[in-house]
């Protein structure tokens, strides 16, 4: 759910042929956080093929569920030219030819995304796609992104699709499997509702448009277009918002007798009951809703019935997710879109809405009966260990996606602002007062964090991350979900991190002040396991970049609105008047405690007095926006700066710079372990070197190898952050905006044992847990897998044997294909084979 608006046009021309860089095969995996970490607007079960399930996210693309209930991402190929593919505003799985999958993608309908949207078409369940461009924008991360689905396949004639557009663009139809589209001119409603007409950015003032299109399959027969089609529109007040066609979309009428007080979020047809169920909220979502309703429309009689589960003072939310059990006519579930207090709420009826029960109910205030057991085994940081107010809303919030498995009445999944929950004992809900269903975190493989900063210090844990919404994590084991997010102080978003070069268990982090007022600087002396507030920071100062001096005593802070400030020994921060307020890149020397660096425009600044005063040193040529300064971990004054004009290097503490030939633009950069003992550190760069990509140089920028490939585009390059591992040659961490953190190793290189073992001497630090291929619960083996999408991932010779429950094959899999004795490699689906016990 966390996102950063884009302020500049990001798409850049790239050429497929690189001028000066060779390529090197890398194997890429997600650093496992395990709980999703972002909004999952919907989860869609195919109604005809058991076990075929997709989830869509707002900023991290779409996923397919594997047989072991883990998820595989489908859009990791999206690169800087196609970053808006990760905004997935609608998803349709074909009920006839179940191999067909359609995604309506595009990130923003305002200026933050310069590109129009597109329908991505797959005929193989998302292994690869063709693109049907649309003549308008699609808003996967816009308000109202949880309504729907607004993209649907006609169940009687699957060449036909309808798509309900945003921004006043109306209803569109394809008759050739989504390859070409034309506007349905007879459908004139476009949706009058905008969340905030005064928003000059265009983000909250753009019409959300059409909410959903729902076929009534019983009105027609296989082979002919379905005659009866309902459409819900995001409008209220004077405009009707539920429409129907009885002639396959040629003509349309408002459904008589409707109540258009609220916005219709979901319209789900019960074929057996010949009834349309609709959830309504007074906001478009996903964060809002203070009133709402649930209605049903009897198609036979034209009768509307208000079946809202609660009323009066108990009704303080709108309704989002709505699902029914097709095997049990009359069984419906609906989610409160946002019940922030005392908990998220879900209701279930088995009699078509005459009576409802909640997943929790008041006894006598403040006493509550909880009719669920909570299980966050696969992402412990989500639940009991989470301490922010929002995270203790255990059942969830932003609940637009709620789905009962059409083949299994006990199996359900729902999306929240944070993760995917669900379970396998849903029928226990119908056991009266003794009911107790288990809510499980079921987002293994969904990695949706928006990553703000990464550090890989030379001692202690391999990786420490700063993320949006979920604070940040110490990754003691790259393949095991962390037990905790950063705590005490707990902020929802951490924006930057640094470590002290001479004493690298000393870490600083800063927050952006979005959740709690108060001080937004914290320090750790034990590699991020425990923290203390830096009381030198003023209240309400937040954001920006931070640097920690080599000995860890001085914090330099380029705040987002209060200029650059410095503090030694946690004394009060004072202004650094010799640096411009526009300073965006700062760094500490990693060896000399007195030296800091800063850059703004084309000027490079150095301080030799612990950040108290800076003076202009060397020049960064024609640069207008320096992005990142990195400093050699072992050599004072050896500095790299990435800018919009390329990559600059100084070996004399910033007095003079050389430009790196062939690098025309550079974003995130990092230094990692050298190729040979005593050699120059490996240099990693997200850069334009004859094309935008991710590169490594082992000789300080003379020669480069491209390390990303056609299967790993990492989305918007300017949003991403990089860390090089100082202990493992070749290893790099890439933090994305919506697909979590990846770590890459040179393909075929055996990772050394130090890669995951904590080295810190601290005894209070959590012990790293066992490898991810070991089941963490007896009922649901969790297994790791590489992210994969197109079939062009590099293959490599198996170098080892996968353990029981581990992955042993699948599209794009470059790991071991042999299984440990006692288990057999079993194909689960095209993406995923697993070592199962014999
Ligand atoms: C998708 O993959 C299949 C199987 O490898 C291949 O035949 C097809 O040409 C690919 N389609 C696209 C659009 O790349
Ligand atoms: C539509 O709903 C919004 C939000 O509740 C409300 O402010 C607005 O007045 C409604 N519009 C009409 C025309 O009723
Ligand atoms: C329409 O719905 C609103 C909100 O539920 C309700 O207050 C109102 O009475 C309804 N109008 C009619 C005519 O039923
Ligand atoms: C729809 O109305 C008809 C006629 O009153 C009734 O027989 C039928 O049960 C109703 N359907 C539902 C689901 O209530
Ligand atoms: C359901 O189980 C959970 C944990 O096992 C328990 O905390 C809760 O009280 C139970 N609910 C009821 C109504 O017994
Ligand atoms: C909470 O974190 C601690 C480590 O700080 C860990 O030992 C514990 O198992 C975690 N609790 C849960 C419920 O995950
Ligand atoms: C911080 O912001 C809060 C809320 O805007 C305000 O009440 C408080 O006075 C501010 N504190 C300072 C020190 O500016
Ligand atoms: C650190 O740098 C300052 C300024 O250049 C210098 O005076 C000092 O001697 C250096 N300290 C060490 C320990 O090298
Ligand atoms: C820094 O120096 C240490 C000790 O010589 C060495 O082990 C390490 O590889 C160096 N780090 C880098 C990134 O060059």
PDB file of N, CA, C and O and ligand atoms in Angstrom, residues 124 128-130 791, ligand 1:
ATOM      1  N   UNK A 124      -0.893 -18.728 -21.538  1.00  0.00           N
ATOM      2  CA  UNK A 124      -0.278 -19.813 -20.769  1.00  0.00           C
ATOM      3  C   UNK A 124      -0.175 -19.450 -19.291  1.00  0.00           C
ATOM      4  O   UNK A 124       0.859 -19.657 -18.664  1.00  0.00           O
ATOM      5  N   UNK A 128       4.118 -15.896 -20.173  1.00  0.00           N
ATOM      6  CA  UNK A 128       4.532 -14.722 -20.942  1.00  0.00           C
ATOM      7  C   UNK A 128       3.278 -14.058 -21.511  1.00  0.00           C
ATOM      8  O   UNK A 128       2.174 -14.606 -21.418  1.00  0.00           O
ATOM      9  N   UNK A 129       3.485 -12.867 -22.044  1.00  0.00           N
ATOM     10  CA  UNK A 129       2.353 -12.017 -22.420  1.00  0.00           C
ATOM     11  C   UNK A 129       2.593 -11.355 -23.777  1.00  0.00           C
ATOM     12  O   UNK A 129       3.731 -11.086 -24.143  1.00  0.00           O
ATOM     13  N   UNK A 130       1.504 -11.075 -24.468  1.00  0.00           N
ATOM     14  CA  UNK A 130       1.535 -10.076 -25.529  1.00  0.00           C
ATOM     15  C   UNK A 130       0.800  -8.849 -25.014  1.00  0.00           C
ATOM     16  O   UNK A 130       0.060  -8.915 -24.026  1.00  0.00           O
ATOM     17  N   UNK A 791      10.146 -17.171 -20.064  1.00  0.00           N
ATOM     18  CA  UNK A 791      10.910 -18.413 -20.144  1.00  0.00           C
ATOM     19  C   UNK A 791      12.362 -18.166 -20.515  1.00  0.00           C
ATOM     20  O   UNK A 791      13.066 -19.088 -20.846  1.00  0.00           O
TER      21      UNK A 791
HETATM   22  C1  LIG B   1       5.487 -17.641 -24.820  1.00  0.00           C
HETATM   23  O1  LIG B   1       6.157 -18.835 -24.530  1.00  0.00           O
HETATM   24  C2  LIG B   1       5.817 -19.869 -25.427  1.00  0.00           C
HETATM   25  C3  LIG B   1       6.439 -21.138 -24.892  1.00  0.00           C
HETATM   26  O2  LIG B   1       7.802 -20.932 -24.612  1.00  0.00           O
HETATM   27  C4  LIG B   1       6.310 -19.501 -26.818  1.00  0.00           C
HETATM   28  O3  LIG B   1       5.951 -20.517 -27.727  1.00  0.00           O
HETATM   29  C5  LIG B   1       5.637 -18.208 -27.249  1.00  0.00           C
HETATM   30  O4  LIG B   1       6.146 -17.774 -28.484  1.00  0.00           O
HETATM   31  C6  LIG B   1       5.881 -17.141 -26.214  1.00  0.00           C
HETATM   32  N1  LIG B   1       5.055 -16.002 -26.532  1.00  0.00           N
HETATM   33  C7  LIG B   1       5.498 -14.775 -26.416  1.00  0.00           C
HETATM   34  C8  LIG B   1       4.506 -13.714 -26.709  1.00  0.00           C
HETATM   35  O5  LIG B   1       6.635 -14.520 -26.087  1.00  0.00           O
END
